[in-house]
PDB file of C-alpha atoms in Angstrom:
ATOM      1  CA  MET A 147      78.436 -63.213  13.171  1.00 57.00           C
ATOM      2  CA  SER A 148      81.473 -61.638  11.459  1.00 74.00           C
ATOM      3  CA  GLU A 149      84.501 -63.814  10.828  1.00 90.00           C
ATOM      4  CA  ILE A 150      87.812 -62.508  12.170  1.00 93.00           C
ATOM      5  CA  LEU A 151      90.457 -62.293   9.440  1.00 95.00           C
ATOM      6  CA  LEU A 152      93.275 -60.415  11.192  1.00 96.00           C
ATOM      7  CA  GLU A 153      93.814 -60.269  14.947  1.00 96.00           C
ATOM      8  CA  ILE A 154      96.681 -58.478  16.653  1.00 97.00           C
ATOM      9  CA  LYS A 155      97.242 -58.753  20.405  1.00 96.00           C
ATOM     10  CA  ASP A 156      99.632 -56.698  22.573  1.00 96.00           C
ATOM     11  CA  LEU A 157     102.045 -56.033  19.687  1.00 97.00           C
ATOM     12  CA  GLU A 158     105.324 -54.362  20.647  1.00 97.00           C
ATOM     13  CA  VAL A 159     107.830 -53.262  18.011  1.00 97.00           C
ATOM     14  CA  GLN A 160     111.181 -51.564  18.566  1.00 97.00           C
ATOM     15  CA  TYR A 161     113.902 -50.091  16.364  1.00 97.00           C
ATOM     16  CA  LEU A 162     117.435 -50.445  17.694  1.00 94.00           C
ATOM     17  CA  THR A 163     119.877 -47.645  16.862  1.00 90.00           C
ATOM     18  CA  MET A 164     123.353 -46.843  18.139  1.00 89.00           C
ATOM     19  CA  ASP A 165     121.941 -44.046  20.290  1.00 89.00           C
ATOM     20  CA  ALA A 166     118.581 -45.308  21.541  1.00 93.00           C
ATOM     21  CA  THR A 167     115.809 -47.880  21.464  1.00 94.00           C
ATOM     22  CA  ILE A 168     112.820 -46.524  19.526  1.00 95.00           C
ATOM     23  CA  ARG A 169     109.536 -47.877  20.936  1.00 96.00           C
ATOM     24  CA  ALA A 170     107.441 -47.580  17.789  1.00 96.00           C
ATOM     25  CA  VAL A 171     104.474 -49.827  18.725  1.00 97.00           C
ATOM     26  CA  ASN A 172     103.498 -50.395  22.355  1.00 95.00           C
ATOM     27  CA  GLY A 173     100.938 -53.035  23.298  1.00 94.00           C
ATOM     28  CA  LEU A 174      98.723 -52.533  20.246  1.00 95.00           C
ATOM     29  CA  SER A 175      95.645 -54.736  19.779  1.00 94.00           C
ATOM     30  CA  LEU A 176      93.045 -54.703  16.982  1.00 94.00           C
ATOM     31  CA  ILE A 177      90.682 -56.943  15.022  1.00 94.00           C
ATOM     32  CA  LEU A 178      89.739 -56.794  11.330  1.00 95.00           C
ATOM     33  CA  ASN A 179      86.770 -58.848  10.160  1.00 93.00           C
ATOM     34  CA  ARG A 180      86.568 -60.500   6.757  1.00 91.00           C
ATOM     35  CA  GLY A 181      85.176 -58.179   4.057  1.00 90.00           C
ATOM     36  CA  GLU A 182      85.457 -55.036   6.198  1.00 94.00           C
ATOM     37  CA  THR A 183      87.643 -51.919   6.019  1.00 95.00           C
ATOM     38  CA  LEU A 184      89.474 -50.693   9.119  1.00 97.00           C
ATOM     39  CA  GLY A 185      90.910 -47.188   9.075  1.00 96.00           C
ATOM     40  CA  VAL A 186      94.030 -46.462  11.141  1.00 97.00           C
ATOM     41  CA  VAL A 187      94.508 -42.728  11.758  1.00 96.00           C
ATOM     42  CA  GLY A 188      96.949 -40.592  13.692  1.00 92.00           C
ATOM     43  CA  GLU A 189      99.736 -38.061  13.329  1.00 91.00           C
ATOM     44  CA  THR A 190     103.078 -38.743  11.689  1.00 90.00           C
ATOM     45  CA  GLY A 191     105.174 -40.800  14.082  1.00 90.00           C
ATOM     46  CA  ALA A 192     102.239 -42.650  15.634  1.00 93.00           C
ATOM     47  CA  GLY A 193     103.562 -46.004  14.359  1.00 94.00           C
ATOM     48  CA  LYS A 194     101.020 -46.648  11.583  1.00 95.00           C
ATOM     49  CA  THR A 195     103.523 -47.704   8.905  1.00 94.00           C
ATOM     50  CA  THR A 196     105.440 -49.815  11.449  1.00 96.00           C
ATOM     51  CA  LEU A 197     102.177 -51.643  12.143  1.00 97.00           C
ATOM     52  CA  ALA A 198     101.762 -52.405   8.423  1.00 96.00           C
ATOM     53  CA  LEU A 199     105.384 -53.535   8.024  1.00 95.00           C
ATOM     54  CA  SER A 200     105.022 -55.786  11.071  1.00 97.00           C
ATOM     55  CA  ILE A 201     102.025 -57.550   9.542  1.00 97.00           C
ATOM     56  CA  MET A 202     103.951 -58.041   6.290  1.00 95.00           C
ATOM     57  CA  GLN A 203     107.131 -59.060   8.200  1.00 95.00           C
ATOM     58  CA  LEU A 204     109.069 -56.383   6.316  1.00 94.00           C
ATOM     59  CA  LEU A 205     110.697 -54.536   9.207  1.00 95.00           C
ATOM     60  CA  PRO A 206     114.303 -53.423   8.498  1.00 93.00           C
ATOM     61  CA  LYS A 207     116.669 -56.290   9.224  1.00 90.00           C
ATOM     62  CA  LYS A 208     118.921 -55.963  12.287  1.00 89.00           C
ATOM     63  CA  ILE A 209     117.161 -52.724  13.266  1.00 94.00           C
ATOM     64  CA  GLY A 210     113.452 -53.458  13.562  1.00 95.00           C
ATOM     65  CA  ARG A 211     112.230 -56.256  15.789  1.00 95.00           C
ATOM     66  CA  ILE A 212     108.956 -57.490  17.259  1.00 97.00           C
ATOM     67  CA  VAL A 213     109.554 -57.962  20.976  1.00 96.00           C
ATOM     68  CA  GLY A 214     106.082 -59.014  22.099  1.00 95.00           C
ATOM     69  CA  GLY A 215     102.534 -59.891  21.131  1.00 96.00           C
ATOM     70  CA  CYS A 216     101.041 -61.939  18.319  1.00 96.00           C
ATOM     71  CA  ILE A 217      99.675 -61.422  14.808  1.00 97.00           C
ATOM     72  CA  GLU A 218      97.187 -63.989  13.516  1.00 97.00           C
ATOM     73  CA  PHE A 219      95.902 -64.036   9.948  1.00 96.00           C
ATOM     74  CA  ALA A 220      93.047 -66.427   9.091  1.00 93.00           C
ATOM     75  CA  GLY A 221      93.790 -68.295  12.317  1.00 91.00           C
ATOM     76  CA  GLN A 222      97.504 -68.748  11.579  1.00 93.00           C
ATOM     77  CA  SER A 223     100.371 -66.993  13.382  1.00 96.00           C
ATOM     78  CA  LEU A 224     102.444 -64.770  11.085  1.00 96.00           C
ATOM     79  CA  LEU A 225     105.167 -64.297  13.694  1.00 94.00           C
ATOM     80  CA  ASN A 226     105.853 -68.041  13.803  1.00 92.00           C
ATOM     81  CA  ALA A 227     105.814 -68.409  10.003  1.00 93.00           C
ATOM     82  CA  SER A 228     109.101 -69.172   8.228  1.00 93.00           C
ATOM     83  CA  ALA A 229     110.617 -66.777   5.697  1.00 91.00           C
ATOM     84  CA  LYS A 230     109.526 -69.120   2.891  1.00 91.00           C
ATOM     85  CA  ALA A 231     105.967 -69.264   4.201  1.00 93.00           C
ATOM     86  CA  MET A 232     105.804 -65.455   4.444  1.00 94.00           C
ATOM     87  CA  ARG A 233     106.990 -65.092   0.835  1.00 90.00           C
ATOM     88  CA  SER A 234     104.037 -67.186  -0.265  1.00 90.00           C
ATOM     89  CA  VAL A 235     101.638 -65.130   1.889  1.00 93.00           C
ATOM     90  CA  ARG A 236     102.868 -61.737   0.677  1.00 92.00           C
ATOM     91  CA  GLY A 237     101.208 -60.736  -2.560  1.00 87.00           C
ATOM     92  CA  ASP A 238      99.012 -63.816  -2.664  1.00 89.00           C
ATOM     93  CA  GLU A 239      96.973 -63.579   0.560  1.00 93.00           C
ATOM     94  CA  ILE A 240      98.142 -60.214   1.916  1.00 95.00           C
ATOM     95  CA  ALA A 241      99.155 -57.385  -0.402  1.00 93.00           C
ATOM     96  CA  MET A 242     100.352 -53.871   0.405  1.00 92.00           C
ATOM     97  CA  ILE A 243     100.081 -50.550  -1.393  1.00 90.00           C
ATOM     98  CA  PHE A 244     103.018 -48.386  -0.291  1.00 86.00           C
ATOM     99  CA  GLN A 245     102.973 -44.612   0.166  1.00 80.00           C
ATOM    100  CA  ASP A 246     105.152 -43.497  -2.735  1.00 77.00           C
ATOM    101  CA  PRO A 247     104.389 -45.229  -6.053  1.00 76.00           C
ATOM    102  CA  MET A 248     107.642 -44.065  -7.646  1.00 76.00           C
ATOM    103  CA  THR A 249     109.820 -45.803  -5.058  1.00 82.00           C
ATOM    104  CA  SER A 250     107.568 -48.891  -5.144  1.00 85.00           C
ATOM    105  CA  LEU A 251     108.170 -49.523  -8.849  1.00 92.00           C
ATOM    106  CA  ASN A 252     111.347 -50.713 -10.583  1.00 93.00           C
ATOM    107  CA  PRO A 253     112.419 -47.900 -12.959  1.00 93.00           C
ATOM    108  CA  VAL A 254     114.133 -50.278 -15.420  1.00 95.00           C
ATOM    109  CA  MET A 255     111.231 -52.711 -15.838  1.00 96.00           C
ATOM    110  CA  THR A 256     108.069 -52.101 -17.846  1.00 96.00           C
ATOM    111  CA  ILE A 257     104.876 -51.932 -15.830  1.00 96.00           C
ATOM    112  CA  GLY A 258     103.590 -55.023 -17.641  1.00 96.00           C
ATOM    113  CA  ASP A 259     106.639 -57.038 -16.595  1.00 96.00           C
ATOM    114  CA  GLN A 260     106.278 -55.894 -12.982  1.00 95.00           C
ATOM    115  CA  ILE A 261     102.653 -57.001 -12.812  1.00 95.00           C
ATOM    116  CA  ALA A 262     103.520 -60.259 -14.579  1.00 95.00           C
ATOM    117  CA  GLU A 263     106.317 -60.938 -12.079  1.00 93.00           C
ATOM    118  CA  MET A 264     103.805 -60.970  -9.219  1.00 91.00           C
ATOM    119  CA  ILE A 265     101.537 -63.407 -11.077  1.00 92.00           C
ATOM    120  CA  GLU A 266     104.456 -65.690 -11.994  1.00 91.00           C
ATOM    121  CA  LEU A 267     105.576 -65.901  -8.346  1.00 87.00           C
ATOM    122  CA  HIS A 268     102.205 -67.051  -7.052  1.00 87.00           C
ATOM    123  CA  SER A 269     100.503 -68.703 -10.040  1.00 81.00           C
ATOM    124  CA  THR A 270     102.996 -71.262 -11.283  1.00 78.00           C
ATOM    125  CA  ASP A 271     100.295 -73.099 -13.266  1.00 82.00           C
ATOM    126  CA  LYS A 272      99.823 -70.208 -15.730  1.00 86.00           C
ATOM    127  CA  ASN A 273     101.730 -70.055 -19.018  1.00 91.00           C
ATOM    128  CA  LYS A 274     103.089 -66.834 -20.558  1.00 91.00           C
ATOM    129  CA  LYS A 275     100.017 -66.227 -22.715  1.00 93.00           C
ATOM    130  CA  GLU A 276      97.658 -66.589 -19.735  1.00 93.00           C
ATOM    131  CA  ILE A 277      99.835 -64.257 -17.678  1.00 94.00           C
ATOM    132  CA  SER A 278      99.837 -61.680 -20.484  1.00 94.00           C
ATOM    133  CA  VAL A 279      96.033 -61.816 -20.684  1.00 94.00           C
ATOM    134  CA  LYS A 280      95.822 -61.391 -16.883  1.00 93.00           C
ATOM    135  CA  VAL A 281      98.128 -58.356 -17.033  1.00 95.00           C
ATOM    136  CA  ASP A 282      95.904 -56.768 -19.684  1.00 95.00           C
ATOM    137  CA  GLU A 283      92.815 -57.421 -17.562  1.00 91.00           C
ATOM    138  CA  LEU A 284      94.390 -55.885 -14.439  1.00 90.00           C
ATOM    139  CA  LEU A 285      95.471 -52.746 -16.284  1.00 92.00           C
ATOM    140  CA  GLU A 286      91.999 -52.269 -17.709  1.00 87.00           C
ATOM    141  CA  VAL A 287      90.482 -52.808 -14.255  1.00 83.00           C
ATOM    142  CA  VAL A 288      92.546 -49.933 -12.785  1.00 84.00           C
ATOM    143  CA  GLY A 289      91.807 -47.675 -15.746  1.00 84.00           C
ATOM    144  CA  ILE A 290      95.042 -47.973 -17.747  1.00 91.00           C
ATOM    145  CA  PRO A 291      94.888 -49.045 -21.424  1.00 94.00           C
ATOM    146  CA  ALA A 292      96.546 -52.440 -21.855  1.00 94.00           C
ATOM    147  CA  THR A 293      98.450 -50.999 -24.829  1.00 95.00           C
ATOM    148  CA  ARG A 294     100.648 -49.088 -22.359  1.00 96.00           C
ATOM    149  CA  LYS A 295     102.017 -52.188 -20.607  1.00 95.00           C
ATOM    150  CA  ALA A 296     105.349 -51.908 -22.448  1.00 96.00           C
ATOM    151  CA  GLU A 297     105.990 -48.454 -20.974  1.00 97.00           C
ATOM    152  CA  TYR A 298     108.152 -47.591 -17.961  1.00 96.00           C
ATOM    153  CA  PRO A 299     107.144 -45.938 -14.661  1.00 94.00           C
ATOM    154  CA  HIS A 300     108.643 -42.547 -15.548  1.00 93.00           C
ATOM    155  CA  GLN A 301     106.263 -42.334 -18.515  1.00 95.00           C
ATOM    156  CA  PHE A 302     103.244 -42.200 -16.180  1.00 92.00           C
ATOM    157  CA  SER A 303     101.850 -39.493 -13.919  1.00 88.00           C
ATOM    158  CA  GLY A 304     101.733 -39.944 -10.132  1.00 83.00           C
ATOM    159  CA  GLY A 305      98.097 -41.024 -10.230  1.00 82.00           C
ATOM    160  CA  MET A 306      98.725 -43.533 -13.012  1.00 88.00           C
ATOM    161  CA  ARG A 307     101.747 -44.975 -11.172  1.00 90.00           C
ATOM    162  CA  GLN A 308      99.579 -45.451  -8.102  1.00 86.00           C
ATOM    163  CA  ARG A 309      97.084 -47.329 -10.275  1.00 87.00           C
ATOM    164  CA  VAL A 310      99.924 -49.600 -11.429  1.00 92.00           C
ATOM    165  CA  VAL A 311     100.897 -50.268  -7.786  1.00 91.00           C
ATOM    166  CA  ILE A 312      97.272 -51.144  -7.025  1.00 87.00           C
ATOM    167  CA  ALA A 313      97.178 -53.482 -10.042  1.00 89.00           C
ATOM    168  CA  ILE A 314     100.278 -55.273  -8.700  1.00 92.00           C
ATOM    169  CA  ALA A 315      98.722 -55.524  -5.241  1.00 89.00           C
ATOM    170  CA  LEU A 316      95.507 -56.999  -6.674  1.00 85.00           C
ATOM    171  CA  ALA A 317      97.235 -59.345  -9.131  1.00 87.00           C
ATOM    172  CA  CYS A 318      96.553 -62.447  -7.034  1.00 86.00           C
ATOM    173  CA  ASN A 319      93.189 -61.410  -5.546  1.00 85.00           C
ATOM    174  CA  PRO A 320      94.507 -61.031  -1.955  1.00 90.00           C
ATOM    175  CA  THR A 321      92.240 -61.627   1.022  1.00 92.00           C
ATOM    176  CA  LEU A 322      93.720 -58.618   2.842  1.00 94.00           C
ATOM    177  CA  LEU A 323      94.856 -55.357   1.261  1.00 93.00           C
ATOM    178  CA  ILE A 324      96.997 -52.997   3.353  1.00 95.00           C
ATOM    179  CA  ALA A 325      96.929 -49.470   1.913  1.00 93.00           C
ATOM    180  CA  ASP A 326      99.525 -47.181   3.523  1.00 92.00           C
ATOM    181  CA  GLU A 327      98.393 -43.640   2.689  1.00 87.00           C
ATOM    182  CA  PRO A 328      97.710 -44.594  -0.934  1.00 83.00           C
ATOM    183  CA  THR A 329      96.669 -41.091  -2.016  1.00 76.00           C
ATOM    184  CA  THR A 330      99.181 -38.875  -0.154  1.00 71.00           C
ATOM    185  CA  ALA A 331     101.211 -37.990  -3.248  1.00 65.00           C
ATOM    186  CA  LEU A 332      98.181 -37.345  -5.454  1.00 70.00           C
ATOM    187  CA  ASP A 333      96.132 -34.238  -6.160  1.00 73.00           C
ATOM    188  CA  VAL A 334      92.548 -34.072  -4.891  1.00 77.00           C
ATOM    189  CA  THR A 335      90.867 -35.059  -8.162  1.00 76.00           C
ATOM    190  CA  ILE A 336      93.100 -38.101  -8.661  1.00 74.00           C
ATOM    191  CA  GLN A 337      92.697 -39.020  -4.990  1.00 77.00           C
ATOM    192  CA  ALA A 338      88.951 -39.289  -5.448  1.00 80.00           C
ATOM    193  CA  GLN A 339      89.349 -41.453  -8.560  1.00 78.00           C
ATOM    194  CA  VAL A 340      91.833 -43.838  -6.903  1.00 77.00           C
ATOM    195  CA  LEU A 341      89.721 -44.193  -3.733  1.00 82.00           C
ATOM    196  CA  GLU A 342      86.572 -44.835  -5.756  1.00 83.00           C
ATOM    197  CA  MET A 343      88.405 -47.493  -7.739  1.00 78.00           C
ATOM    198  CA  MET A 344      89.772 -49.156  -4.568  1.00 80.00           C
ATOM    199  CA  GLU A 345      86.312 -49.253  -3.008  1.00 84.00           C
ATOM    200  CA  ASP A 346      84.837 -50.751  -6.176  1.00 82.00           C
ATOM    201  CA  LEU A 347      87.551 -53.423  -6.376  1.00 76.00           C
ATOM    202  CA  LYS A 348      87.197 -54.223  -2.669  1.00 81.00           C
ATOM    203  CA  THR A 349      83.463 -54.777  -3.085  1.00 82.00           C
ATOM    204  CA  ARG A 350      83.863 -56.791  -6.269  1.00 80.00           C
ATOM    205  CA  LEU A 351      86.598 -59.077  -4.887  1.00 78.00           C
ATOM    206  CA  ASN A 352      85.310 -59.172  -1.245  1.00 82.00           C
ATOM    207  CA  THR A 353      88.725 -58.030  -0.045  1.00 87.00           C
ATOM    208  CA  SER A 354      89.311 -56.816   3.515  1.00 93.00           C
ATOM    209  CA  MET A 355      91.270 -53.587   3.803  1.00 94.00           C
ATOM    210  CA  LEU A 356      93.510 -51.968   6.399  1.00 96.00           C
ATOM    211  CA  LEU A 357      93.582 -48.312   5.357  1.00 95.00           C
ATOM    212  CA  ILE A 358      96.295 -46.139   6.910  1.00 95.00           C
ATOM    213  CA  THR A 359      95.702 -42.433   6.379  1.00 91.00           C
ATOM    214  CA  HIS A 360      95.843 -38.903   7.808  1.00 86.00           C
ATOM    215  CA  ASP A 361      92.642 -37.958   6.005  1.00 85.00           C
ATOM    216  CA  LEU A 362      89.587 -38.369   8.222  1.00 88.00           C
ATOM    217  CA  GLY A 363      87.357 -37.546   5.253  1.00 85.00           C
ATOM    218  CA  VAL A 364      88.652 -40.662   3.486  1.00 88.00           C
ATOM    219  CA  VAL A 365      88.002 -42.694   6.636  1.00 92.00           C
ATOM    220  CA  ALA A 366      84.422 -41.438   6.868  1.00 90.00           C
ATOM    221  CA  ALA A 367      83.761 -42.377   3.243  1.00 88.00           C
ATOM    222  CA  MET A 368      85.455 -45.783   3.067  1.00 90.00           C
ATOM    223  CA  CYS A 369      85.783 -47.440   6.473  1.00 94.00           C
ATOM    224  CA  ASP A 370      83.528 -49.622   8.597  1.00 94.00           C
ATOM    225  CA  SER A 371      85.537 -49.091  11.779  1.00 96.00           C
ATOM    226  CA  VAL A 372      88.303 -46.769  12.954  1.00 97.00           C
ATOM    227  CA  ALA A 373      91.378 -47.173  15.167  1.00 97.00           C
ATOM    228  CA  VAL A 374      92.927 -43.921  16.416  1.00 97.00           C
ATOM    229  CA  MET A 375      96.631 -44.396  17.030  1.00 97.00           C
ATOM    230  CA  TYR A 376      98.946 -42.319  19.228  1.00 96.00           C
ATOM    231  CA  ALA A 377     102.536 -43.042  20.263  1.00 95.00           C
ATOM    232  CA  GLY A 378     102.300 -46.666  19.170  1.00 95.00           C
ATOM    233  CA  ARG A 379      98.981 -47.424  20.887  1.00 96.00           C
ATOM    234  CA  ILE A 380      95.335 -47.644  19.853  1.00 96.00           C
ATOM    235  CA  ILE A 381      93.782 -45.007  22.114  1.00 96.00           C
ATOM    236  CA  GLU A 382      90.257 -45.194  20.672  1.00 97.00           C
ATOM    237  CA  TYR A 383      88.483 -47.802  18.582  1.00 97.00           C
ATOM    238  CA  GLY A 384      84.926 -48.076  17.275  1.00 96.00           C
ATOM    239  CA  THR A 385      82.658 -47.949  14.267  1.00 96.00           C
ATOM    240  CA  VAL A 386      82.815 -44.933  11.966  1.00 96.00           C
ATOM    241  CA  GLU A 387      79.561 -43.666  13.473  1.00 96.00           C
ATOM    242  CA  GLN A 388      80.861 -44.020  17.059  1.00 96.00           C
ATOM    243  CA  ILE A 389      84.133 -42.216  16.341  1.00 96.00           C
ATOM    244  CA  PHE A 390      82.668 -39.342  14.311  1.00 94.00           C
ATOM    245  CA  ASP A 391      79.375 -38.853  16.184  1.00 94.00           C
ATOM    246  CA  SER A 392      80.567 -39.385  19.752  1.00 94.00           C
ATOM    247  CA  PRO A 393      84.382 -39.283  20.039  1.00 95.00           C
ATOM    248  CA  ARG A 394      85.611 -40.021  23.575  1.00 95.00           C
ATOM    249  CA  HIS A 395      89.382 -39.519  23.781  1.00 96.00           C
ATOM    250  CA  PRO A 396      90.644 -35.906  24.007  1.00 96.00           C
ATOM    251  CA  TYR A 397      93.082 -36.662  21.172  1.00 96.00           C
ATOM    252  CA  THR A 398      90.333 -37.925  18.855  1.00 96.00           C
ATOM    253  CA  ILE A 399      88.225 -34.871  19.707  1.00 94.00           C
ATOM    254  CA  GLY A 400      91.240 -32.700  18.899  1.00 93.00           C
ATOM    255  CA  LEU A 401      91.722 -34.338  15.507  1.00 92.00           C
ATOM    256  CA  LEU A 402      88.077 -33.790  14.611  1.00 91.00           C
ATOM    257  CA  ASN A 403      88.160 -30.166  15.818  1.00 87.00           C
ATOM    258  CA  ALA A 404      91.076 -29.524  13.452  1.00 83.00           C
ATOM    259  CA  ILE A 405      88.908 -30.354  10.417  1.00 80.00           C
ATOM    260  CA  PRO A 406      87.116 -27.454   8.655  1.00 75.00           C
ATOM    261  CA  ASN A 407      83.330 -27.690   9.142  1.00 70.00           C
ATOM    262  CA  LEU A 408      81.014 -25.955   6.689  1.00 66.00           C
ATOM    263  CA  GLU A 409      78.151 -25.952   9.206  1.00 70.00           C
ATOM    264  CA  ASN A 410      80.061 -24.304  12.071  1.00 69.00           C
ATOM    265  CA  LYS A 411      81.399 -20.872  11.177  1.00 68.00           C
ATOM    266  CA  SER A 412      84.605 -20.189  13.078  1.00 67.00           C
ATOM    267  CA  HIS A 413      87.430 -17.699  12.593  1.00 69.00           C
ATOM    268  CA  ARG A 414      90.117 -20.371  12.880  1.00 72.00           C
ATOM    269  CA  LEU A 415      90.586 -24.082  13.479  1.00 73.00           C
ATOM    270  CA  ILE A 416      91.442 -25.471  16.918  1.00 80.00           C
ATOM    271  CA  PRO A 417      94.829 -27.264  16.728  1.00 83.00           C
ATOM    272  CA  ILE A 418      96.215 -29.769  19.227  1.00 89.00           C
ATOM    273  CA  GLU A 419      99.021 -28.021  21.069  1.00 89.00           C
ATOM    274  CA  GLY A 420     102.443 -29.639  21.199  1.00 91.00           C
ATOM    275  CA  LEU A 421     104.023 -32.469  19.230  1.00 91.00           C
ATOM    276  CA  MET A 422     104.004 -36.262  19.187  1.00 92.00           C
ATOM    277  CA  PRO A 423     106.433 -37.496  21.905  1.00 94.00           C
ATOM    278  CA  ASN A 424     109.861 -38.850  21.027  1.00 93.00           C
ATOM    279  CA  PRO A 425     109.359 -42.658  20.791  1.00 94.00           C
ATOM    280  CA  ALA A 426     112.778 -43.124  22.399  1.00 93.00           C
ATOM    281  CA  LEU A 427     111.691 -41.052  25.420  1.00 94.00           C
ATOM    282  CA  LEU A 428     107.992 -41.736  25.915  1.00 94.00           C
ATOM    283  CA  PRO A 429     106.509 -39.972  28.957  1.00 94.00           C
ATOM    284  CA  ILE A 430     105.530 -41.946  32.048  1.00 95.00           C
ATOM    285  CA  GLY A 431     101.810 -42.654  32.285  1.00 95.00           C
ATOM    286  CA  CYS A 432      99.524 -41.714  29.416  1.00 95.00           C
ATOM    287  CA  SER A 433     101.618 -40.712  26.404  1.00 95.00           C
ATOM    288  CA  PHE A 434      99.158 -37.951  25.526  1.00 96.00           C
ATOM    289  CA  HIS A 435      99.109 -36.263  28.944  1.00 95.00           C
ATOM    290  CA  PRO A 436     101.681 -33.503  28.137  1.00 95.00           C
ATOM    291  CA  ARG A 437      99.303 -32.229  25.411  1.00 95.00           C
ATOM    292  CA  CYS A 438      95.976 -32.980  27.078  1.00 95.00           C
ATOM    293  CA  LYS A 439      93.843 -30.130  28.478  1.00 91.00           C
ATOM    294  CA  LYS A 440      91.977 -32.632  30.695  1.00 93.00           C
ATOM    295  CA  CYS A 441      95.107 -34.157  32.210  1.00 94.00           C
ATOM    296  CA  MET A 442      94.754 -35.424  35.792  1.00 94.00           C
ATOM    297  CA  GLU A 443      97.394 -36.481  38.300  1.00 94.00           C
ATOM    298  CA  ILE A 444      96.847 -40.177  37.568  1.00 95.00           C
ATOM    299  CA  CYS A 445      97.505 -39.525  33.854  1.00 95.00           C
ATOM    300  CA  ARG A 446     101.084 -38.536  34.728  1.00 95.00           C
ATOM    301  CA  ARG A 447     101.693 -41.746  36.649  1.00 94.00           C
ATOM    302  CA  GLN A 448      99.677 -44.589  35.153  1.00 94.00           C
ATOM    303  CA  ASN A 449      98.966 -45.746  31.628  1.00 93.00           C
ATOM    304  CA  PRO A 450      95.170 -46.072  31.136  1.00 94.00           C
ATOM    305  CA  ILE A 451      93.428 -49.340  30.342  1.00 91.00           C
ATOM    306  CA  ASN A 452      90.593 -49.643  27.820  1.00 91.00           C
ATOM    307  CA  PHE A 453      87.090 -48.557  28.775  1.00 93.00           C
ATOM    308  CA  ASP A 454      84.645 -50.559  26.608  1.00 92.00           C
ATOM    309  CA  ASP A 455      81.158 -49.247  25.869  1.00 91.00           C
ATOM    310  CA  ALA A 456      79.347 -51.605  23.443  1.00 88.00           C
ATOM    311  CA  GLY A 457      82.487 -52.100  21.362  1.00 90.00           C
ATOM    312  CA  HIS A 458      83.500 -48.426  21.510  1.00 95.00           C
ATOM    313  CA  ARG A 459      86.835 -48.644  23.324  1.00 95.00           C
ATOM    314  CA  VAL A 460      88.799 -45.702  24.700  1.00 96.00           C
ATOM    315  CA  ALA A 461      92.056 -45.730  26.676  1.00 95.00           C
ATOM    316  CA  CYS A 462      91.543 -42.771  28.979  1.00 96.00           C
ATOM    317  CA  HIS A 463      91.356 -42.255  32.763  1.00 95.00           C
ATOM    318  CA  LEU A 464      88.391 -39.896  32.322  1.00 93.00           C
ATOM    319  CA  TYR A 465      86.062 -42.883  31.956  1.00 88.00           C
ATOM    320  CA  PHE A 466      86.894 -44.596  35.233  1.00 80.00           C
ATOM    321  CA  SER A 467      85.145 -43.410  38.361  1.00 54.00           C
ATOM    322  CA  ASN A 468      88.067 -44.159  40.643  1.00 51.00           C
ATOM    323  CA  THR A 469      90.478 -41.742  38.964  1.00 46.00           C
ATOM    324  CA  GLU A 470      92.079 -39.021  41.032  1.00 45.00           C
ATOM    325  CA  ASP A 471      91.501 -35.435  39.969  1.00 46.00           C
ATOM    326  CA  THR A 472      94.168 -32.784  40.093  1.00 41.00           C
TER     327      THR A 472
END
């Protein structure tokens, strides 16, 4: 039986502004098992990055706040952990690869010093020589010659900077790696190289991964299970095979229909009409109902609960026999 590494229950996250309360995450629940990769997909504004920042306890101070739910990592609550305890967890047990490598790196520090800083923070028993050797090893692992460790971020290409960010994230062999769209800023060829390297490192180090991405092709290639996110909620969850072979939620079906298919010749792709709702003014009932072609009267009034079919969960009124039709 798989061992649960990360469990999130009924998480609610809000951003407070002068004009409105932004409901970024609304009752989200998910489980990530040890050694597995969970892909989190959805449009921009679905709350994917907020989810990652909540796990890391890096929400903007005075603006972002967790108002409900729980986050447990290896059986311990992260929400009840002190600031000091979270500093020891970040980088050591849980590491994060951020979207933009240029803004993740310090422009006035060499890449070698930035990797060494992470090791120094969490491995106080290592001397400078041991740290230097570790830095060289990490650079070689991500495909960067150790001779370049005295160079600065601006001297590297986007793909190479992302490799440096990954080296920093892996410096302490974390149990959980959160990758927030790690290949968005990279061209297709470099994307493939970085993803292949991440998969190899994950297998070698037995690291669990939470992969946040827009690219369903990446999900199909790298993930064990998939969580489809919309307006701060997980609206469908299952294995890669369940999601790609038999999608249930109209939104998931819409995402898959928007992907070019070499086997099905069509004149144009089928987009999902409309836009993600304003998180400060979420619609009553199912958040997707204003865009859903299968919307029923109950969808406009009541938020759906999860329908579970052998671990394939979908939050949609279509799968309950007592729903009212239009």
